[in-house]
Short mmCIF file of C-alpha atoms and ligand atoms in Angstrom, two decimals:
data_model
loop_
_atom_site.label_atom_id
_atom_site.label_comp_id
_atom_site.label_asym_id
_atom_site.label_seq_id
_atom_site.Cartn_x
_atom_site.Cartn_y
_atom_site.Cartn_z
CA MET F 1442 0.00 0.00 0.00
CA SER F 1443 1.39 3.40 -0.89
CA ALA F 1444 -1.32 5.85 0.13
CA LYS F 1445 -1.10 7.76 3.37
CA ILE F 1446 -4.10 6.91 5.56
CA ILE F 1447 -5.90 10.06 6.66
CA ASP F 1448 -6.76 9.27 10.26
CA GLY F 1449 -10.05 10.94 11.14
CA LYS F 1450 -10.07 9.53 14.66
CA LYS F 1451 -6.72 11.11 15.47
CA VAL F 1452 -7.59 14.50 13.97
CA SER F 1453 -10.98 14.42 15.64
CA LEU F 1454 -9.40 13.71 19.04
CA SER F 1455 -7.01 16.62 18.75
CA VAL F 1456 -9.78 19.02 17.63
CA ARG F 1457 -11.93 17.86 20.56
CA GLU F 1458 -9.06 18.43 22.99
CA ARG F 1459 -8.77 21.98 21.67
CA LEU F 1460 -12.53 22.53 21.92
CA LYS F 1461 -12.51 21.26 25.50
CA LYS F 1462 -9.89 23.82 26.49
CA GLU F 1463 -11.68 26.61 24.63
CA THR F 1464 -14.93 25.63 26.37
CA GLU F 1465 -13.31 25.76 29.82
CA THR F 1466 -11.96 29.24 29.10
CA PHE F 1467 -15.29 30.40 27.66
CA LYS F 1468 -17.19 29.15 30.72
CA LYS F 1469 -14.76 30.89 33.08
CA GLU F 1470 -14.90 34.16 31.20
CA THR F 1471 -18.66 34.33 30.64
CA GLY F 1472 -20.31 31.97 33.12
CA VAL F 1473 -22.15 30.46 30.15
CA THR F 1474 -22.14 26.71 29.45
CA PRO F 1475 -22.67 25.88 25.76
CA GLY F 1476 -25.87 23.85 25.40
CA LEU F 1477 -27.00 21.51 22.65
CA ALA F 1478 -30.48 20.02 22.23
CA VAL F 1479 -30.82 16.94 20.04
CA VAL F 1480 -34.25 15.84 18.88
CA LEU F 1481 -34.82 12.29 17.66
CA VAL F 1482 -38.20 11.23 16.32
CA GLY F 1483 -38.87 7.53 15.77
CA ASN F 1484 -36.95 4.30 16.15
CA ASP F 1485 -34.26 4.34 13.46
CA PRO F 1486 -31.41 2.36 15.12
CA ALA F 1487 -28.60 4.18 13.25
CA SER F 1488 -30.07 7.56 14.28
CA ALA F 1489 -30.29 6.41 17.91
CA VAL F 1490 -26.56 5.56 17.84
CA TYR F 1491 -25.70 8.98 16.34
CA VAL F 1492 -27.78 10.75 18.99
CA ARG F 1493 -26.13 8.81 21.83
CA ASN F 1494 -22.68 9.65 20.40
CA LYS F 1495 -23.59 13.34 20.17
CA HIS F 1496 -24.75 13.35 23.80
CA ARG F 1497 -21.53 11.62 24.90
CA ALA F 1498 -19.38 14.07 22.92
CA CYS F 1499 -21.16 16.99 24.66
CA GLU F 1500 -20.39 15.52 28.07
CA GLU F 1501 -16.73 14.95 27.20
CA ILE F 1502 -16.25 18.52 26.01
CA GLY F 1503 -18.11 20.05 28.93
CA PHE F 1504 -21.34 21.15 27.25
CA TYR F 1505 -24.83 21.02 28.67
CA SER F 1506 -27.03 18.75 26.57
CA GLU F 1507 -30.64 17.71 26.29
CA VAL F 1508 -31.87 14.75 24.26
CA TYR F 1509 -35.52 14.46 23.22
CA GLU F 1510 -36.55 10.99 22.07
CA LEU F 1511 -40.03 11.25 20.61
CA PRO F 1512 -42.19 8.33 19.42
CA GLU F 1513 -42.48 7.42 15.71
CA ASP F 1514 -46.09 8.72 15.52
CA THR F 1515 -45.27 12.20 16.89
CA LYS F 1516 -47.25 14.89 15.05
CA GLU F 1517 -45.46 17.63 13.13
CA ASP F 1518 -47.04 20.30 15.36
CA GLU F 1519 -45.58 18.71 18.46
CA VAL F 1520 -42.07 18.81 16.98
CA LEU F 1521 -42.57 22.44 15.89
CA SER F 1522 -43.75 23.51 19.33
CA LEU F 1523 -40.77 21.76 20.98
CA LEU F 1524 -38.48 23.65 18.58
CA ALA F 1525 -40.22 26.95 19.38
CA ARG F 1526 -39.57 26.31 23.08
CA LEU F 1527 -35.91 25.40 22.46
CA ASN F 1528 -35.50 28.50 20.26
CA GLY F 1529 -36.41 30.59 23.29
CA ASP F 1530 -34.43 28.63 25.88
CA PRO F 1531 -31.29 30.55 26.94
CA LYS F 1532 -29.57 27.34 28.14
CA ILE F 1533 -29.70 25.97 24.58
CA HIS F 1534 -27.33 27.43 21.97
CA GLY F 1535 -27.56 24.70 19.35
CA ILE F 1536 -30.53 22.65 18.15
CA LEU F 1537 -30.23 19.57 15.98
CA VAL F 1538 -33.08 17.48 14.65
CA GLN F 1539 -31.81 14.08 13.61
CA LEU F 1540 -32.75 13.22 10.03
CA PRO F 1541 -34.45 11.29 8.50
CA LEU F 1542 -37.82 12.10 10.05
CA PRO F 1543 -40.98 9.94 9.94
CA LYS F 1544 -43.08 10.67 6.85
CA GLN F 1545 -45.79 12.72 8.61
CA ILE F 1546 -43.18 15.38 9.42
CA ASP F 1547 -41.94 17.74 6.69
CA PRO F 1548 -38.15 18.12 7.14
CA ASP F 1549 -38.15 21.48 5.33
CA LYS F 1550 -40.69 22.91 7.79
CA VAL F 1551 -38.64 21.59 10.68
CA ILE F 1552 -35.40 23.07 9.38
CA LEU F 1553 -37.10 26.43 8.73
CA SER F 1554 -38.46 26.56 12.25
CA ILE F 1555 -35.03 26.35 13.92
CA LYS F 1556 -33.65 29.81 14.69
CA PRO F 1557 -30.69 30.34 12.31
CA GLU F 1558 -28.45 31.32 15.28
CA LYS F 1559 -29.12 27.90 16.83
CA ASP F 1560 -29.02 25.89 13.59
CA VAL F 1561 -25.75 24.05 14.29
CA ASP F 1562 -26.30 21.67 11.36
CA ALA F 1563 -26.27 24.74 9.05
CA PHE F 1564 -29.26 23.47 7.06
CA HIS F 1565 -31.49 26.57 7.47
CA PRO F 1566 -31.76 28.56 4.20
CA GLU F 1567 -30.25 31.61 5.92
CA ASN F 1568 -27.16 29.62 6.85
CA VAL F 1569 -27.01 27.95 3.43
CA GLY F 1570 -27.12 31.42 1.84
CA ARG F 1571 -24.39 32.65 4.16
CA ILE F 1572 -22.14 29.77 3.06
CA MET F 1573 -22.82 30.68 -0.57
CA LEU F 1574 -21.70 34.25 0.21
CA GLY F 1575 -18.71 33.19 2.31
CA ASN F 1576 -20.13 35.03 5.35
CA TYR F 1577 -21.01 32.29 7.80
CA HIS F 1578 -20.97 31.34 11.48
CA PHE F 1579 -21.48 27.62 10.96
CA LEU F 1580 -20.49 25.19 8.26
CA PRO F 1581 -22.37 21.95 7.66
CA CYS F 1582 -20.63 19.32 9.75
CA THR F 1583 -19.58 16.68 7.23
CA PRO F 1584 -18.08 18.97 4.54
CA ALA F 1585 -16.44 21.05 7.28
CA GLY F 1586 -14.96 17.82 8.66
CA VAL F 1587 -13.53 17.02 5.22
CA MET F 1588 -11.91 20.47 5.00
CA THR F 1589 -10.44 20.07 8.49
CA LEU F 1590 -8.96 16.69 7.53
CA LEU F 1591 -7.39 18.13 4.37
CA ASP F 1592 -5.91 20.96 6.39
CA ALA F 1593 -4.59 18.63 9.10
CA TYR F 1594 -2.70 16.65 6.46
CA GLY F 1595 -1.34 19.73 4.70
CA ILE F 1596 -3.41 19.12 1.56
CA ASP F 1597 -4.16 22.53 0.10
CA PRO F 1598 -6.98 22.49 -2.49
CA ALA F 1599 -5.83 25.81 -4.03
CA GLY F 1600 -5.35 25.46 -7.76
CA LYS F 1601 -6.18 21.74 -7.67
CA ASP F 1602 -8.76 19.95 -9.78
CA CYS F 1603 -11.33 18.72 -7.25
CA VAL F 1604 -14.19 16.42 -8.19
CA VAL F 1605 -17.11 15.98 -5.80
CA VAL F 1606 -19.24 12.95 -6.63
CA GLY F 1607 -22.72 13.53 -5.18
CA ARG F 1608 -24.78 16.73 -4.99
CA SER F 1609 -26.91 16.36 -1.87
CA ASN F 1610 -27.75 19.46 0.13
CA ILE F 1611 -25.99 18.12 3.20
CA VAL F 1612 -22.76 16.88 1.63
CA GLY F 1613 -22.03 17.31 -2.09
CA LYS F 1614 -23.24 20.88 -2.73
CA PRO F 1615 -21.73 22.51 0.38
CA GLN F 1616 -18.55 20.46 -0.12
CA ALA F 1617 -18.17 21.95 -3.59
CA LEU F 1618 -18.62 25.48 -2.20
CA LEU F 1619 -16.05 24.96 0.55
CA LEU F 1620 -13.49 23.65 -1.91
CA LEU F 1621 -14.23 26.58 -4.20
CA GLU F 1622 -13.71 28.95 -1.28
CA LYS F 1623 -10.26 27.40 -0.85
CA ASN F 1624 -9.50 28.22 -4.49
CA ALA F 1625 -9.92 24.75 -5.99
CA THR F 1626 -11.31 24.25 -9.48
CA VAL F 1627 -14.40 22.20 -8.68
CA THR F 1628 -16.47 19.80 -10.74
CA VAL F 1629 -19.64 18.35 -9.21
CA CYS F 1630 -20.77 14.97 -10.58
CA HIS F 1631 -24.03 13.14 -9.99
CA SER F 1632 -26.18 10.31 -11.30
CA ARG F 1633 -26.76 12.09 -14.64
CA THR F 1634 -23.09 12.85 -15.28
CA ALA F 1635 -21.95 11.38 -18.59
CA ASP F 1636 -18.68 9.43 -18.38
CA LEU F 1637 -18.03 9.95 -14.68
CA ALA F 1638 -14.58 8.32 -14.88
CA SER F 1639 -13.37 10.96 -17.35
CA HIS F 1640 -13.93 13.53 -14.58
CA THR F 1641 -12.63 11.56 -11.61
CA LYS F 1642 -9.53 10.42 -13.55
CA ARG F 1643 -8.22 13.94 -13.91
CA ALA F 1644 -8.94 14.96 -10.31
CA ASP F 1645 -6.19 15.80 -7.83
CA ILE F 1646 -8.73 15.47 -5.01
CA ILE F 1647 -11.89 13.34 -5.19
CA VAL F 1648 -14.62 13.59 -2.55
CA VAL F 1649 -17.07 10.76 -3.02
CA ALA F 1650 -20.50 10.96 -1.31
CA VAL F 1651 -22.81 8.68 -3.23
CA GLY F 1652 -24.02 6.07 -0.73
CA LYS F 1653 -23.02 3.00 -2.79
CA PRO F 1654 -20.50 0.50 -1.43
CA ARG F 1655 -17.09 0.60 -3.22
CA PHE F 1656 -18.59 2.70 -6.02
CA LEU F 1657 -15.36 4.52 -6.90
CA LYS F 1658 -12.94 2.02 -8.45
CA ALA F 1659 -9.16 2.26 -8.76
CA ASP F 1660 -9.34 2.68 -12.54
CA MET F 1661 -11.37 5.87 -11.98
CA VAL F 1662 -8.57 7.46 -9.93
CA LYS F 1663 -5.43 9.23 -11.13
CA PRO F 1664 -2.22 7.90 -9.55
CA GLY F 1665 -1.23 10.21 -6.70
CA ALA F 1666 -4.73 11.63 -6.18
CA VAL F 1667 -6.23 12.24 -2.73
CA VAL F 1668 -9.47 10.32 -2.12
CA ILE F 1669 -11.90 11.43 0.58
CA ASP F 1670 -14.61 8.87 1.19
CA VAL F 1671 -17.75 10.24 2.85
CA GLY F 1672 -19.89 7.14 2.27
CA ILE F 1673 -21.09 4.95 5.10
CA ASN F 1674 -22.62 1.72 3.82
CA ARG F 1675 -23.56 -1.34 5.83
CA LEU F 1676 -22.73 -4.60 4.06
CA PRO F 1677 -24.87 -7.75 4.43
CA ASP F 1678 -22.29 -9.15 6.92
CA GLY F 1679 -22.87 -6.09 9.13
CA LYS F 1680 -19.49 -4.47 8.40
CA LEU F 1681 -19.23 -0.83 7.31
CA CYS F 1682 -17.65 0.20 4.04
CA GLY F 1683 -17.26 3.43 2.17
CA ASP F 1684 -18.07 4.56 -1.36
CA ALA F 1685 -14.46 4.01 -2.49
CA ASP F 1686 -12.89 0.63 -3.22
CA PHE F 1687 -10.33 1.14 -0.47
CA GLU F 1688 -7.68 -1.58 -0.97
CA PRO F 1689 -6.99 -1.16 -4.72
CA ILE F 1690 -7.29 2.64 -4.56
CA SER F 1691 -4.83 2.82 -1.68
CA GLU F 1692 -2.24 1.18 -4.00
CA ILE F 1693 -2.30 4.20 -6.31
CA ALA F 1694 -3.64 7.21 -4.37
CA SER F 1695 -1.32 9.48 -2.39
CA ALA F 1696 -3.76 9.68 0.54
CA ILE F 1697 -7.14 8.19 1.40
CA THR F 1698 -9.65 8.22 4.26
CA PRO F 1699 -10.71 4.82 5.63
CA VAL F 1700 -14.27 3.87 6.51
CA PRO F 1701 -14.78 3.68 9.40
CA GLY F 1702 -12.28 6.07 10.97
CA GLY F 1703 -12.04 8.75 8.30
CA VAL F 1704 -14.69 11.41 7.70
CA GLY F 1705 -17.22 9.85 10.13
CA PRO F 1706 -15.55 10.87 13.42
CA MET F 1707 -15.13 14.43 12.14
CA THR F 1708 -18.85 15.05 11.68
CA ILE F 1709 -19.76 15.04 15.39
CA THR F 1710 -16.60 16.98 16.20
CA MET F 1711 -17.68 19.75 13.82
CA LEU F 1712 -21.11 19.75 15.48
CA MET F 1713 -19.38 20.41 18.80
CA LYS F 1714 -17.37 23.21 17.19
CA ASN F 1715 -20.59 24.78 15.83
CA THR F 1716 -22.26 24.56 19.25
CA LEU F 1717 -19.35 26.39 20.89
CA THR F 1718 -19.48 29.01 18.11
CA ALA F 1719 -23.23 29.45 18.69
CA ALA F 1720 -22.66 29.94 22.44
CA LYS F 1721 -19.90 32.47 21.76
CA GLU F 1722 -22.11 34.37 19.29
CA SER F 1723 -24.94 34.43 21.87
CA VAL F 1724 -22.87 36.52 24.30
CA ARG F 1725 -21.35 38.87 21.74
P1 LIG C 668 -27.83 11.26 -1.07
O1 LIG C 668 -28.47 9.95 -1.36
O2 LIG C 668 -28.64 12.40 -0.61
O3 LIG C 668 -27.02 11.73 -2.38
C1 LIG C 668 -26.29 10.83 -3.14
C2 LIG C 668 -25.70 11.54 -4.32
O4 LIG C 668 -24.99 10.59 -5.09
C3 LIG C 668 -26.76 12.17 -5.24
O5 LIG C 668 -26.38 13.48 -5.58
C4 LIG C 668 -26.76 11.25 -6.45
O6 LIG C 668 -27.01 11.91 -7.68
C5 LIG C 668 -25.34 10.74 -6.46
N1 LIG C 668 -25.27 9.46 -7.16
C6 LIG C 668 -26.04 8.37 -6.98
N2 LIG C 668 -25.71 7.41 -7.86
C7 LIG C 668 -24.72 7.92 -8.63
C8 LIG C 668 -23.97 7.44 -9.73
N3 LIG C 668 -24.18 6.22 -10.23
N4 LIG C 668 -23.03 8.24 -10.28
C9 LIG C 668 -22.80 9.47 -9.79
N5 LIG C 668 -23.49 10.00 -8.75
C10 LIG C 668 -24.42 9.22 -8.18
O7 LIG C 668 -26.67 10.92 -0.03
P2 LIG C 668 -25.87 11.86 1.01
O8 LIG C 668 -25.13 12.92 0.31
O9 LIG C 668 -26.75 12.21 2.14
O10 LIG C 668 -24.83 10.78 1.57
C11 LIG C 668 -23.89 10.16 0.73
C12 LIG C 668 -23.15 9.10 1.54
O11 LIG C 668 -22.46 9.74 2.60
C13 LIG C 668 -24.05 8.05 2.21
O12 LIG C 668 -23.33 6.82 2.26
C14 LIG C 668 -24.20 8.57 3.62
O13 LIG C 668 -24.43 7.53 4.56
C15 LIG C 668 -22.85 9.18 3.84
N6 LIG C 668 -22.84 10.25 4.83
C16 LIG C 668 -21.83 10.21 5.75
C17 LIG C 668 -21.73 11.18 6.69
C18 LIG C 668 -20.59 11.12 7.63
O14 LIG C 668 -20.68 11.63 8.73
N7 LIG C 668 -19.46 10.53 7.24
C19 LIG C 668 -22.73 12.26 6.82
C20 LIG C 668 -23.70 12.28 5.74
C21 LIG C 668 -23.75 11.28 4.81
P3 LIG C 668 -28.44 12.61 -8.03
O15 LIG C 668 -28.45 13.89 -7.27
O16 LIG C 668 -28.37 12.79 -9.50
O17 LIG C 668 -29.49 11.63 -7.58
#
């Protein structure tokens, strides 16, 4: 294997250590404890694990946190009134509603009803617009985690050909904007892209966020490229794998993120960073 393994666990740990210290100082200086409320509706087992991990991360860093676990048949109005209460609660600086939501609840309405200052997922249209304009408080957690990993490994996107595969609102689109902000030349590919490999093969940096196990093959990657794998796919044997065909790609890439242990650990860490930012903004 020749590729350097980009260790998301290690980077995540060091960012969390820094956040912990910053939080201690912030609490001493202001008397304010950053607070995060996480709302989970329904019984999705993966979501329940994410919510538990978010709660644990808050405790480790020294935040106050509240977790609301609501039943699958919760009505939209009930979620909206909980959010209205949390919007007005001074102990809570960040609000996160775990997606996906049960079908009776419109995710767009939910996202719109979170106060932009407390929208630590950065999904509210105001925050999305701010990212577009480069004038933001929060960045969406997964793409921000990718940028932090690149930075930690000294990989500067400036002037590079970057290809983002996937154009979702939570990963692909904001990822493209963040790379653009760092002066990359960015191509965004999706399911209607003709000859995907012709794009990925000339990329210096590929970010793949498709949601298909081992979708990106070694013959789609230029030797020496950096491959960032956002995908989290569960295989029939229960193991996790990414969207990139890790073993063969790591023979030719210069650096690659593993799954698990790459982008995944960074996402919650960036949520913690956003919550601290929200608390700091609240006392400004
Ligand atoms: P979505 O399903 O919302 O988006 C998938 C994207 O992939 C779409 O834009 C789709 O194109 C594109 N796509 C699908 N098939 C192809 C194809 N054959 N060729 C090219 N593009 C294709 O997924 P998400 O963005 O939410 O998530 C992507 C992956 O990242 C998932 O595995 C998810 O679990 C993981 N994830 C990981 C996170 C982490 O913390 N590490 C956080 C969030 C997600 P089109 O728009 O044309 O349909």
